[in-house]
Coordinates of C-alpha atoms and ligand atoms in Angstrom, one line a residue:
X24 CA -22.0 39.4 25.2
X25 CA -22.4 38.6 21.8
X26 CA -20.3 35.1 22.3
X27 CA -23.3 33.8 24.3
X28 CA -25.4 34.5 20.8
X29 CA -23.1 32.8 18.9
X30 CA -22.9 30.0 20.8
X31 CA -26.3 29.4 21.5
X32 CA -26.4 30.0 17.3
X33 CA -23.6 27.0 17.1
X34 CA -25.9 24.9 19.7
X35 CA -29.5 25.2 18.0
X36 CA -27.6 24.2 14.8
X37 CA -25.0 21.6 15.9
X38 CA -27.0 19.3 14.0
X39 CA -27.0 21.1 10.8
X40 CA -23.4 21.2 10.9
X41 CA -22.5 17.6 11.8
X42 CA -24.8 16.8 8.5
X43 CA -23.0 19.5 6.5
X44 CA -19.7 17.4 7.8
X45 CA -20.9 14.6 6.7
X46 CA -21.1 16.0 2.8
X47 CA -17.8 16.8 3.3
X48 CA -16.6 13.6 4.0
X49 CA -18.0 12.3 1.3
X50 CA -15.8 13.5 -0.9
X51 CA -12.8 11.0 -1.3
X52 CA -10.0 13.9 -1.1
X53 CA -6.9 11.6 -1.0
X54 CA -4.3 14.1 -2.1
X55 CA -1.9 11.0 -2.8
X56 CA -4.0 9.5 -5.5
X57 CA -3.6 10.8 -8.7
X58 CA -7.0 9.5 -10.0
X59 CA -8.8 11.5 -6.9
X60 CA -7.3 15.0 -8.4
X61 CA -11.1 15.9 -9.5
X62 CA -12.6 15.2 -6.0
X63 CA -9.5 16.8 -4.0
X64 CA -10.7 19.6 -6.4
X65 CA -14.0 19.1 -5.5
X66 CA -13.4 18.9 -1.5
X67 CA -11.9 22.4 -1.8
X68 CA -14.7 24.3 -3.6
X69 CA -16.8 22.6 -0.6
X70 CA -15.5 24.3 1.9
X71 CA -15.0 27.9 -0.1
X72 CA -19.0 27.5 -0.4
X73 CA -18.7 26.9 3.6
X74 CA -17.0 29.9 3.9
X75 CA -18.6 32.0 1.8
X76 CA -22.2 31.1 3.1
X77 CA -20.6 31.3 6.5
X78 CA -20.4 35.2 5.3
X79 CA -16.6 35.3 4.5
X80 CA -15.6 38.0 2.3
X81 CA -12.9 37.8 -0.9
X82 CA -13.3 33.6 -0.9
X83 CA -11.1 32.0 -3.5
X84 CA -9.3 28.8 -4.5
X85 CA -5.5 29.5 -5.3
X86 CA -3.8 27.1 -7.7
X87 CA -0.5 25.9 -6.3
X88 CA 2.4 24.5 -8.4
X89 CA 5.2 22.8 -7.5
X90 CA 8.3 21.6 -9.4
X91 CA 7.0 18.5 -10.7
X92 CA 3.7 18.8 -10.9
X93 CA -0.1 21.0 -10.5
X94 CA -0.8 20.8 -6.7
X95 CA -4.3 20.7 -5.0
X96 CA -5.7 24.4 -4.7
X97 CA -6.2 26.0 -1.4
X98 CA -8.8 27.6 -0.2
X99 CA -8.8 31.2 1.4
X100 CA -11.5 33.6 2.7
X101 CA -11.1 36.7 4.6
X102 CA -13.1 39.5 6.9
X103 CA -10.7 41.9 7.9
X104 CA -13.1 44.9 9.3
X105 CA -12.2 44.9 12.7
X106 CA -9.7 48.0 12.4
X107 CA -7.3 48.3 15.6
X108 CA -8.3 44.8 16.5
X109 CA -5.5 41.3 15.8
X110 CA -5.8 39.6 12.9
X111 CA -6.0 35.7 13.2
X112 CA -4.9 33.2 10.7
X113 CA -7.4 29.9 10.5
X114 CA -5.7 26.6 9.0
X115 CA -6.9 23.7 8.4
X116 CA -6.5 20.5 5.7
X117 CA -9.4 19.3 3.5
X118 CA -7.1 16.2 1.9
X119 CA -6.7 13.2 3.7
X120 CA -4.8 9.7 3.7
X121 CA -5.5 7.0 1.6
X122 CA -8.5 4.4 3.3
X123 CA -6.9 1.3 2.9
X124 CA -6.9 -1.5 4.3
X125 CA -10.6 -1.3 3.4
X126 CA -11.7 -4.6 4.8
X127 CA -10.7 -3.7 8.2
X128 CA -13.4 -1.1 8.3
X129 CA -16.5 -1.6 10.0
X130 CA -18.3 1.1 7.9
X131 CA -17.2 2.2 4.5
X132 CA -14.6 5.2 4.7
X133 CA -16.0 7.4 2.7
X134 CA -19.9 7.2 3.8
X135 CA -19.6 8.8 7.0
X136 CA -21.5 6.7 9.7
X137 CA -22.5 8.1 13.3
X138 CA -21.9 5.1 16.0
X139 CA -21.8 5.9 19.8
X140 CA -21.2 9.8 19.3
X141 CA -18.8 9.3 16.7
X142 CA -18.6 10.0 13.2
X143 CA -16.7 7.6 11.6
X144 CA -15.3 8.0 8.3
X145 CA -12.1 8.8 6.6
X146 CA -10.7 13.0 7.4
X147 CA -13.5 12.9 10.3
X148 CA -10.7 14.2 12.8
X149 CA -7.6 14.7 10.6
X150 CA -8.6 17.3 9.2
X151 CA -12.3 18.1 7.8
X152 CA -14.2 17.7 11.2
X153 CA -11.4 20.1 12.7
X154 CA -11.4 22.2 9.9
X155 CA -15.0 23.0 9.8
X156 CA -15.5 23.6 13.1
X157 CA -13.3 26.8 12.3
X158 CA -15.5 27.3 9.5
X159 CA -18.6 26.7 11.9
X160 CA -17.7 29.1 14.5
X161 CA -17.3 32.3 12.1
X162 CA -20.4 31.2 10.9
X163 CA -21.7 31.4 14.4
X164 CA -20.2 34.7 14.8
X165 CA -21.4 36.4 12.0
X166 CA -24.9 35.3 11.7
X167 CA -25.7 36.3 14.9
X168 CA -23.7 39.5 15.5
X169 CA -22.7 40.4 11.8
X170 CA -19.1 40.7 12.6
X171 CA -16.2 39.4 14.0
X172 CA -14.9 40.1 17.0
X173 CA -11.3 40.2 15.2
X174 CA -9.7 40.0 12.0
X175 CA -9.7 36.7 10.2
X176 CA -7.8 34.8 7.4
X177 CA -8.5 31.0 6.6
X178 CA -6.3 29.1 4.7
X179 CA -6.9 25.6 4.1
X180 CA -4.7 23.4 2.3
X181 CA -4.9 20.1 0.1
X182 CA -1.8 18.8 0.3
X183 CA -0.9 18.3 3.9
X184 CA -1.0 14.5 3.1
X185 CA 1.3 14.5 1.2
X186 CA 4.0 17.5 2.3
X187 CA 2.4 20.6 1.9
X188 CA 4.4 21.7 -0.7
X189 CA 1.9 24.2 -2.2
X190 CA 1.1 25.9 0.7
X191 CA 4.7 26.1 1.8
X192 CA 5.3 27.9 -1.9
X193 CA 2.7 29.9 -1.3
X194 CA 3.6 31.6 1.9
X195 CA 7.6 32.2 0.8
X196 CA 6.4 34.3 -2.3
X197 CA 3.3 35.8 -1.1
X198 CA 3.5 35.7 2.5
X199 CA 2.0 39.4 2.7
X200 CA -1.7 37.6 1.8
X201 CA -1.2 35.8 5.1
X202 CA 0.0 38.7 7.2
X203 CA -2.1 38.1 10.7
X204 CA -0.8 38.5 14.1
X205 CA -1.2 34.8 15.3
X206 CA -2.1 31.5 13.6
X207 CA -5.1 29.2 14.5
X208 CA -4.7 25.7 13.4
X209 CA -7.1 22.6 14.9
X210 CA -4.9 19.6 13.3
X211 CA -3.7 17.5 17.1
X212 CA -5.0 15.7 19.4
X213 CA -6.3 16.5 23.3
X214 CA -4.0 14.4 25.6
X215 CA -7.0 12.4 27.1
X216 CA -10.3 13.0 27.1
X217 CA -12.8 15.8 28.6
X218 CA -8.9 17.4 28.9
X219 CA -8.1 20.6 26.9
X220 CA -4.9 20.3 25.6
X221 CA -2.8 22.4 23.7
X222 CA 0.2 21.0 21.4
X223 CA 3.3 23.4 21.3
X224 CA 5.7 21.2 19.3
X225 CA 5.6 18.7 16.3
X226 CA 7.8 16.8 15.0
X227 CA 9.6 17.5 11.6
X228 CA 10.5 14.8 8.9
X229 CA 11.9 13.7 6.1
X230 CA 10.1 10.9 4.1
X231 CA 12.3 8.9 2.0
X232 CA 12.9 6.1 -0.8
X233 CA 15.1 3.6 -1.1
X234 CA 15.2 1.8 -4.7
X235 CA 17.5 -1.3 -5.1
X236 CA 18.4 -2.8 -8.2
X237 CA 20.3 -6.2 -8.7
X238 CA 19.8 -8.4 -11.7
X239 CA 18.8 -6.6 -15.4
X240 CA 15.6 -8.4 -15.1
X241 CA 13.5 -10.4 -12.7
X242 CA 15.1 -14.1 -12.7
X243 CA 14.3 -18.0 -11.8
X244 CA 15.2 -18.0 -8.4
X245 CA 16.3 -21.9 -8.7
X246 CA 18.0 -21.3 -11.9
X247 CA 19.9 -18.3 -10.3
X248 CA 19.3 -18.2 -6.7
X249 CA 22.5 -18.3 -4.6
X250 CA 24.7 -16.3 -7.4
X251 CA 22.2 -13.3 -8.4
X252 CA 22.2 -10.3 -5.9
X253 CA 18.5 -10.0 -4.4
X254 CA 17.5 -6.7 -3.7
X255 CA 15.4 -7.2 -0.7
X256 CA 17.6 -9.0 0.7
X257 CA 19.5 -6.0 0.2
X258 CA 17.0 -3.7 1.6
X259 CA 16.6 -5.8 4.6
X260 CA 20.1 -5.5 5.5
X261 CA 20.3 -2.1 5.0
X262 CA 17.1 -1.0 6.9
X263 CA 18.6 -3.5 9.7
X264 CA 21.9 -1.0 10.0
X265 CA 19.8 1.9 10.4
X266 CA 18.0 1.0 14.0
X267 CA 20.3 -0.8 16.4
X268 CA 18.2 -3.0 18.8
X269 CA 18.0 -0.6 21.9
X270 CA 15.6 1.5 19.3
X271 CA 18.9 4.4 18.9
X272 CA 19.6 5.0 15.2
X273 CA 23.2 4.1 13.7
X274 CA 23.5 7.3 11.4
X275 CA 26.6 8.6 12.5
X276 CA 25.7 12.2 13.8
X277 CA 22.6 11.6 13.1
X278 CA 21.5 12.9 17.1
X279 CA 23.8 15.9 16.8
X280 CA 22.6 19.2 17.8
X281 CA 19.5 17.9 19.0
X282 CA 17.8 20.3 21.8
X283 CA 15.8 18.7 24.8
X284 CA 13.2 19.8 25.9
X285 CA 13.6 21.9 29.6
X286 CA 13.9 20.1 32.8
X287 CA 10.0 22.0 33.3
X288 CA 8.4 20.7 30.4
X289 CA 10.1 17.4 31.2
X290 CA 8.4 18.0 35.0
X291 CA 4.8 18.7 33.3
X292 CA 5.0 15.5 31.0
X293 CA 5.4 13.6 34.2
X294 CA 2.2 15.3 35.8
X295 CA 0.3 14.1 32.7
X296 CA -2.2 11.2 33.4
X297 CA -0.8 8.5 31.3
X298 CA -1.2 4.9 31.6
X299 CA 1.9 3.7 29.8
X300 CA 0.1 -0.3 29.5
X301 CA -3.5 0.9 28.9
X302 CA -1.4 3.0 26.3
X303 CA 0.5 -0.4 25.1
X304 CA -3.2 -2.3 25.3
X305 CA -5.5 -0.4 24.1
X306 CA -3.7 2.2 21.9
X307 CA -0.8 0.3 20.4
X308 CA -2.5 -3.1 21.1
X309 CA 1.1 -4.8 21.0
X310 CA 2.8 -7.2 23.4
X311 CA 5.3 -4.9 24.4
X312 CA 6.5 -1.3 23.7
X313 CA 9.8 -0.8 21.5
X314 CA 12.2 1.9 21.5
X315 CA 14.7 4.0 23.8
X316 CA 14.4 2.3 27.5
X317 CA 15.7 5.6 28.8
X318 CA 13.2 7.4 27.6
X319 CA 9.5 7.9 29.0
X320 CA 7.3 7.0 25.4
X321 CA 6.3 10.4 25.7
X322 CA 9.7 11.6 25.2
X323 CA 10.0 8.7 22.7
X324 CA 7.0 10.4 20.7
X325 CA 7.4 13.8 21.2
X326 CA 11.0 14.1 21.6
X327 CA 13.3 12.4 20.2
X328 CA 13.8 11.1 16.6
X329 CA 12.9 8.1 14.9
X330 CA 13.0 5.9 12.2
X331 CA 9.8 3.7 10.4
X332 CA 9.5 1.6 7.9
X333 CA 5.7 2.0 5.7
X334 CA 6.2 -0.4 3.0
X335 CA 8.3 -2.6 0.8
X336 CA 6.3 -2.2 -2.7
X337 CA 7.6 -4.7 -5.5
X338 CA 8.4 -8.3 -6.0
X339 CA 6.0 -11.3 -5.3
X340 CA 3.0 -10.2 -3.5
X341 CA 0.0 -11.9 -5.0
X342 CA -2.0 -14.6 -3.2
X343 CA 0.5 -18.2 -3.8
X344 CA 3.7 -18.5 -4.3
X345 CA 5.9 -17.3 -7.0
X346 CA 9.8 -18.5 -7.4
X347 CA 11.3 -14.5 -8.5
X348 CA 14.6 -12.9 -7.7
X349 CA 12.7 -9.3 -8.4
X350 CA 14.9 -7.3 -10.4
X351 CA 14.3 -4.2 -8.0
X352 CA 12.7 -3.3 -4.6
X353 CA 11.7 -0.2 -3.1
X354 CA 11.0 0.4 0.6
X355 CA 9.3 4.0 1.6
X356 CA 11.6 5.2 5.0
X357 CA 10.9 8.1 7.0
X358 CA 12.3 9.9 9.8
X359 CA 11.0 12.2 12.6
X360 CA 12.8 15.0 13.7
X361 CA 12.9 17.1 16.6
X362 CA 14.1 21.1 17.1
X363 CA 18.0 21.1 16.3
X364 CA 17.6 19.0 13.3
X365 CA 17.8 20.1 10.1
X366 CA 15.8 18.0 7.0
X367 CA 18.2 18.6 4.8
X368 CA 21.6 17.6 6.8
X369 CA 19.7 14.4 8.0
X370 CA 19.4 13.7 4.7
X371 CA 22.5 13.6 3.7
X372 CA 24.0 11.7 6.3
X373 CA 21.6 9.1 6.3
X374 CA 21.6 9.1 2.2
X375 CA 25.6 8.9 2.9
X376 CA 25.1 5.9 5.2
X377 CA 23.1 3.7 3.2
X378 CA 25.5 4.2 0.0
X379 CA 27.9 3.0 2.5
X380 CA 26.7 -0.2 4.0
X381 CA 24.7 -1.2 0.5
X382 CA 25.7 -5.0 0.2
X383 CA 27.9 -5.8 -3.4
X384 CA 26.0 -6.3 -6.5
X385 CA 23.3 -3.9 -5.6
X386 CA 22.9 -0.3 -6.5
X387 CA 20.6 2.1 -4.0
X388 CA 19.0 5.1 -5.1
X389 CA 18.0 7.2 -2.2
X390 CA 15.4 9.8 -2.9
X391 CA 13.6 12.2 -1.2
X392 CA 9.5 12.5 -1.3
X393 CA 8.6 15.4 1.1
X394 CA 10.2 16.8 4.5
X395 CA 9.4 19.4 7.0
X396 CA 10.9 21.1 9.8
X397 CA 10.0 20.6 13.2
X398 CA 9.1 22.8 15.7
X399 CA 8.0 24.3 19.3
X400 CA 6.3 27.1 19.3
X401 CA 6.7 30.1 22.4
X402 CA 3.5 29.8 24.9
X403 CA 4.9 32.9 26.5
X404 CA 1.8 35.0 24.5
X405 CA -1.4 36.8 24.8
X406 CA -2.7 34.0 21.9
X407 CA -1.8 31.1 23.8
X408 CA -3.2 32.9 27.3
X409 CA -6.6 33.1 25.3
X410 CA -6.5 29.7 23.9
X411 CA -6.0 28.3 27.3
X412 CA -8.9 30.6 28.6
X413 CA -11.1 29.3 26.2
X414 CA -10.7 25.9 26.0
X415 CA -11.0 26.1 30.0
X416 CA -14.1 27.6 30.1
X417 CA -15.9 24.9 28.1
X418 CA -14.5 22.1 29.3
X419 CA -14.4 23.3 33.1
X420 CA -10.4 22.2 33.9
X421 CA -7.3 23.3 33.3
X422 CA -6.4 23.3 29.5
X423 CA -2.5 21.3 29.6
X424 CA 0.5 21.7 27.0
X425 CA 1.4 18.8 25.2
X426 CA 3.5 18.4 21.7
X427 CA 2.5 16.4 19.2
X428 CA 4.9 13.1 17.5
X429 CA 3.2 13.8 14.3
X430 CA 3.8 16.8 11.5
X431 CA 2.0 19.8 9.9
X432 CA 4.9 20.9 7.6
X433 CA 3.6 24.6 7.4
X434 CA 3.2 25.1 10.9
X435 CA 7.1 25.7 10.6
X436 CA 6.5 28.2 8.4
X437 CA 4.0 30.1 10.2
X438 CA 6.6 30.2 13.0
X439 CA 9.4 31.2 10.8
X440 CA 8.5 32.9 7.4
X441 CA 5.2 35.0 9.1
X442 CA 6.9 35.0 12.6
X443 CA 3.4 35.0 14.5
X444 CA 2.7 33.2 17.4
X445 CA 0.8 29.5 16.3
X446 CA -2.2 28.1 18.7
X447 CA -2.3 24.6 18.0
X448 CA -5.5 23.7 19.4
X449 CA -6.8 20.0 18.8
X450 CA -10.1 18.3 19.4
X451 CA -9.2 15.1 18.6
X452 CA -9.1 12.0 21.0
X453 CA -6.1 9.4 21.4
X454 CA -8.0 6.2 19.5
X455 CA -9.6 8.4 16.9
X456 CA -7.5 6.3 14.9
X457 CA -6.0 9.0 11.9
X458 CA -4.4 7.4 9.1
X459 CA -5.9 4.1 10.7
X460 CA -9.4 2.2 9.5
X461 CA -12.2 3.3 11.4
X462 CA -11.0 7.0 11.5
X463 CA -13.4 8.6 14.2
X464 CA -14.3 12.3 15.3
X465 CA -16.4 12.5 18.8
X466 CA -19.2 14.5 17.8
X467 CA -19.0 16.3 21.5
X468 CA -15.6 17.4 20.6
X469 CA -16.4 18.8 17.6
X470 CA -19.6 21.1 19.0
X471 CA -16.9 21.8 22.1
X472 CA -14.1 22.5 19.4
X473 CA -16.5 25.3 17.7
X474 CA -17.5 26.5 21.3
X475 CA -13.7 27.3 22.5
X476 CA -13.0 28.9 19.0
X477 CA -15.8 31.2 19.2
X478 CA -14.7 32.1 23.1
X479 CA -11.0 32.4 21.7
X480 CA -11.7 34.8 19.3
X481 CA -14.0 36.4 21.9
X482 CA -11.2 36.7 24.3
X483 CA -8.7 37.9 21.3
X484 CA -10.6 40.9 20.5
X485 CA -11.6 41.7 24.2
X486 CA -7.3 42.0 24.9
X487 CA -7.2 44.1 22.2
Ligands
BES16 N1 -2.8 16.1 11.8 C1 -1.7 15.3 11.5 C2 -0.5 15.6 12.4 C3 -0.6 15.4 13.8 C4 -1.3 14.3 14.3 C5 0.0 16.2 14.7 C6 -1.4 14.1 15.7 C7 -0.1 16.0 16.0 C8 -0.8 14.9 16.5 C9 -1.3 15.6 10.0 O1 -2.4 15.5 9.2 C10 -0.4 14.5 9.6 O2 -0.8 13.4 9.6 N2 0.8 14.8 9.1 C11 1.6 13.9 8.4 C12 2.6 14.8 7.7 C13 3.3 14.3 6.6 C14 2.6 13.4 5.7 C15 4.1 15.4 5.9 C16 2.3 13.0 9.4 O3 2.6 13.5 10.6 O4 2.6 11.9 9.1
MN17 MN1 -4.0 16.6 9.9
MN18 MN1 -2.8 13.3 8.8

């Protein structure tokens, strides 16, 4: 069986293809910074060169545009000579979150360091080792066999940092480029380790701005203190109204209409090995755990809904002290979201709230930055069946079903706008710290990540 080629081809040059990796993450891609523009650029011509080296066919960047602004490009390939056999669509994310803190990291984010079988560095799980192991596997495939054993599209995106907005243009208008019978994307995480785990939800969200204005100008807070509004005071009290103590959130309707997940997969999240203080420990590495008591912290990440604060920018925050009454203060608010939820109608009501309980002599400007939908996706397919095949067969144990408490905005859209069954198959490990310093891939995940990709397309085309 040509599989047994292409993985002995992925095995003899595992090494090649963590060093190849490492290039990659070289490349500072942060899609939020508008001074990286030129290496998010750069990040995506990387990976068309994977892909076309890899033997792709028709590879070429796509400019994206969105309202405001030129988005990041993304990248797409195809090899589409398997007639009579499933098309599968690959997805991944070249950009990746900003590094900082930078002090806290052991090794510099951006020069990709290998320490205990890890690569550490930032995008090493979320998403460029992922990502290339997709790339990696066709590669595999079609150097030893010179074809697939189905139909593939990749699309790779550089904006999933920051919304996905491009991409999410992209496949309303030209959805027909896409067309593919199920979606691949390697973007979660395995529940524990040496356990295959596929994710069949993620949350949605909405990521939001709150900007307060009091005084004209920034003031003397002796001169004026105790008569001048403060806006973080302000802020404070406002961000206090939205989370009562007991963790539930105080926008009226805010939980309405939300669907829970079936008494079975409620039974199978029980029969999942978690350690709720090794969690708390070594994972959170808190005191205690916060949220809804009545509510397993899986259901509490997976589940339900939730509220987080990421930062207060403005005022005062230099090293010493400084005696303002800032003029303004802004504090960046988001919200996860979980099936029966709607972006939009959250929105409002929490935009509606705040405008409510916004203290006098204040004025709050609530805006929107990005959102997405959330989702669960059917396992009741032939995709899925395969998937969980695969990733058995190299890591010798039933592969589980998990969802996810984080967000891939186009995942939605797979599910709704393309209407194809998604296979949400993750290599990455619970303290592989994403959007944390010291961002880590386990190198044995990512040679076992191209291994079950090659058997999944294997096991695709054989059903076919
Ligand atoms: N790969 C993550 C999402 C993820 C992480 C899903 C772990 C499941 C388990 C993705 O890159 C991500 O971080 N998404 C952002 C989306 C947002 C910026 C729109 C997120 O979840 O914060
Ligand atoms: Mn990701
Ligand atoms: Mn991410």
């Amino acid at each position: 069986m040509s599989s047994n080629e292409a993985i002995d081809y992925a095995k003899k040059n595992g090494a090649t293809f963590v060093a190849e990796l490492k290039d990659l993450l070289r490349i500072p891609s942060i899609s939020t910074t508008p001074e990286r523009v030129g290496d998010v650029r750069r990040a995506a011509e990387f990976v068309a060169e994977g892909l076309r080296s890899a033997g792709m066919e028709n590879v070429r960047l796509i400019e994206t545009t969105t309202q405001q602004r030129k988005g990041h490009p993304l990248v797409y390939a195809d090899w589409l000579n398997a007639p009579g056999r499933p098309t599968v669509l690959c997805y991944g994310h070249y950009d990746v979150q900003p590094p900082d803190p930078l002090d806290e990291w052991k090794s510099p984010p951006f020069e990709p360091d290998e320490r205990d079988g890890n690569i550490y560095a930032r995008g090493a799980v979320d998403d460029k080792g992922q990502m290339w192991m997709h790339v990696k596997a066709l590669e595999s495939l079609l150097k030893t066999d010179g074809k697939l054993p189905v139909n593939i599209r990749v699309i790779v995106e550089g904006e999933e940092e920051v919304g996905g907005e491009g991409i999410a243009a992209f496949v309303r208008e030209h959805g027909d480029q896409l067309q593919a019978d199920a979606a691949l994307v390697s973007d979660t995480e395995m529940f524990a380790p040496d356990l295959p785990t596929l994710c069949v939800g993620l949350r949605g969200m909405i990521y939001t701005e709150l900007e307060v204005r009091g005084a004209a100008q920034d003031l003397h807070s002796g001169m004026y203190g105790g008569a001048a509004p403060n806006p973080f005071v302000a802020l404070a009290q406002m961000i206090a109204r939205l989370k009562r103590e007991d963790g539930r959130i105080a926008i009226p309707g805010f939980y309405d209409g939300i669907e829970e997940p079936t008494k079975a997969e409620l039974e199978a999240w029980r029969s999942l090995p978690f350690d709720e203080e090794h969690y708390r420990k070594t994972e959170v590495g808190s005191t205690e755990l916060t949220g809804e008591e009545m509510f397993s912290v899986l259901e509490r990440t997976w589940s339900r809904p939730t509220m987080d604060v990421h930062g207060m920018p403005g005022g005062f925050i230099g090293a010493g002290a400084k005696t303002v009454i800032p003029a303004k203060a802004l504090a960046k608010i988001s919200f996860r979201l979980v099936p029966g939820m709607k972006p939009e109608e959250t929105f409002a009501k929490y935009k509606a709230f705040v405008e409510e309980v916004c203290p006098k002599g204040v004025q709050v400007d609530v805006r929107m930055i990005h959102s997405g939908e959330p989702i669960v996706v059917s396992t009741d397919n032939e995709y899925i069946r395969a998937a969980q095949q695969a990733m058995a067969q190299v890591f010798g144990k039933e592969t589980v079903f998990v969802r996810g408490g984080g967000s891939i905005p186009i995942v939605g859209d797979f599910v709704r706008e393309l209407g194809i069954p998604t296979v949400m198959m993750g290599f990455g490990l619970p303290d592989d710290n994403l959007h944390a310093p010291n961002e880590k891939f386990h190198i044995a995940n990512f040679h076992r990540g191209i291994e079950s990709i090659i058997r999944f397309f294997e096991i695709v085309g054989q059903s076919a």
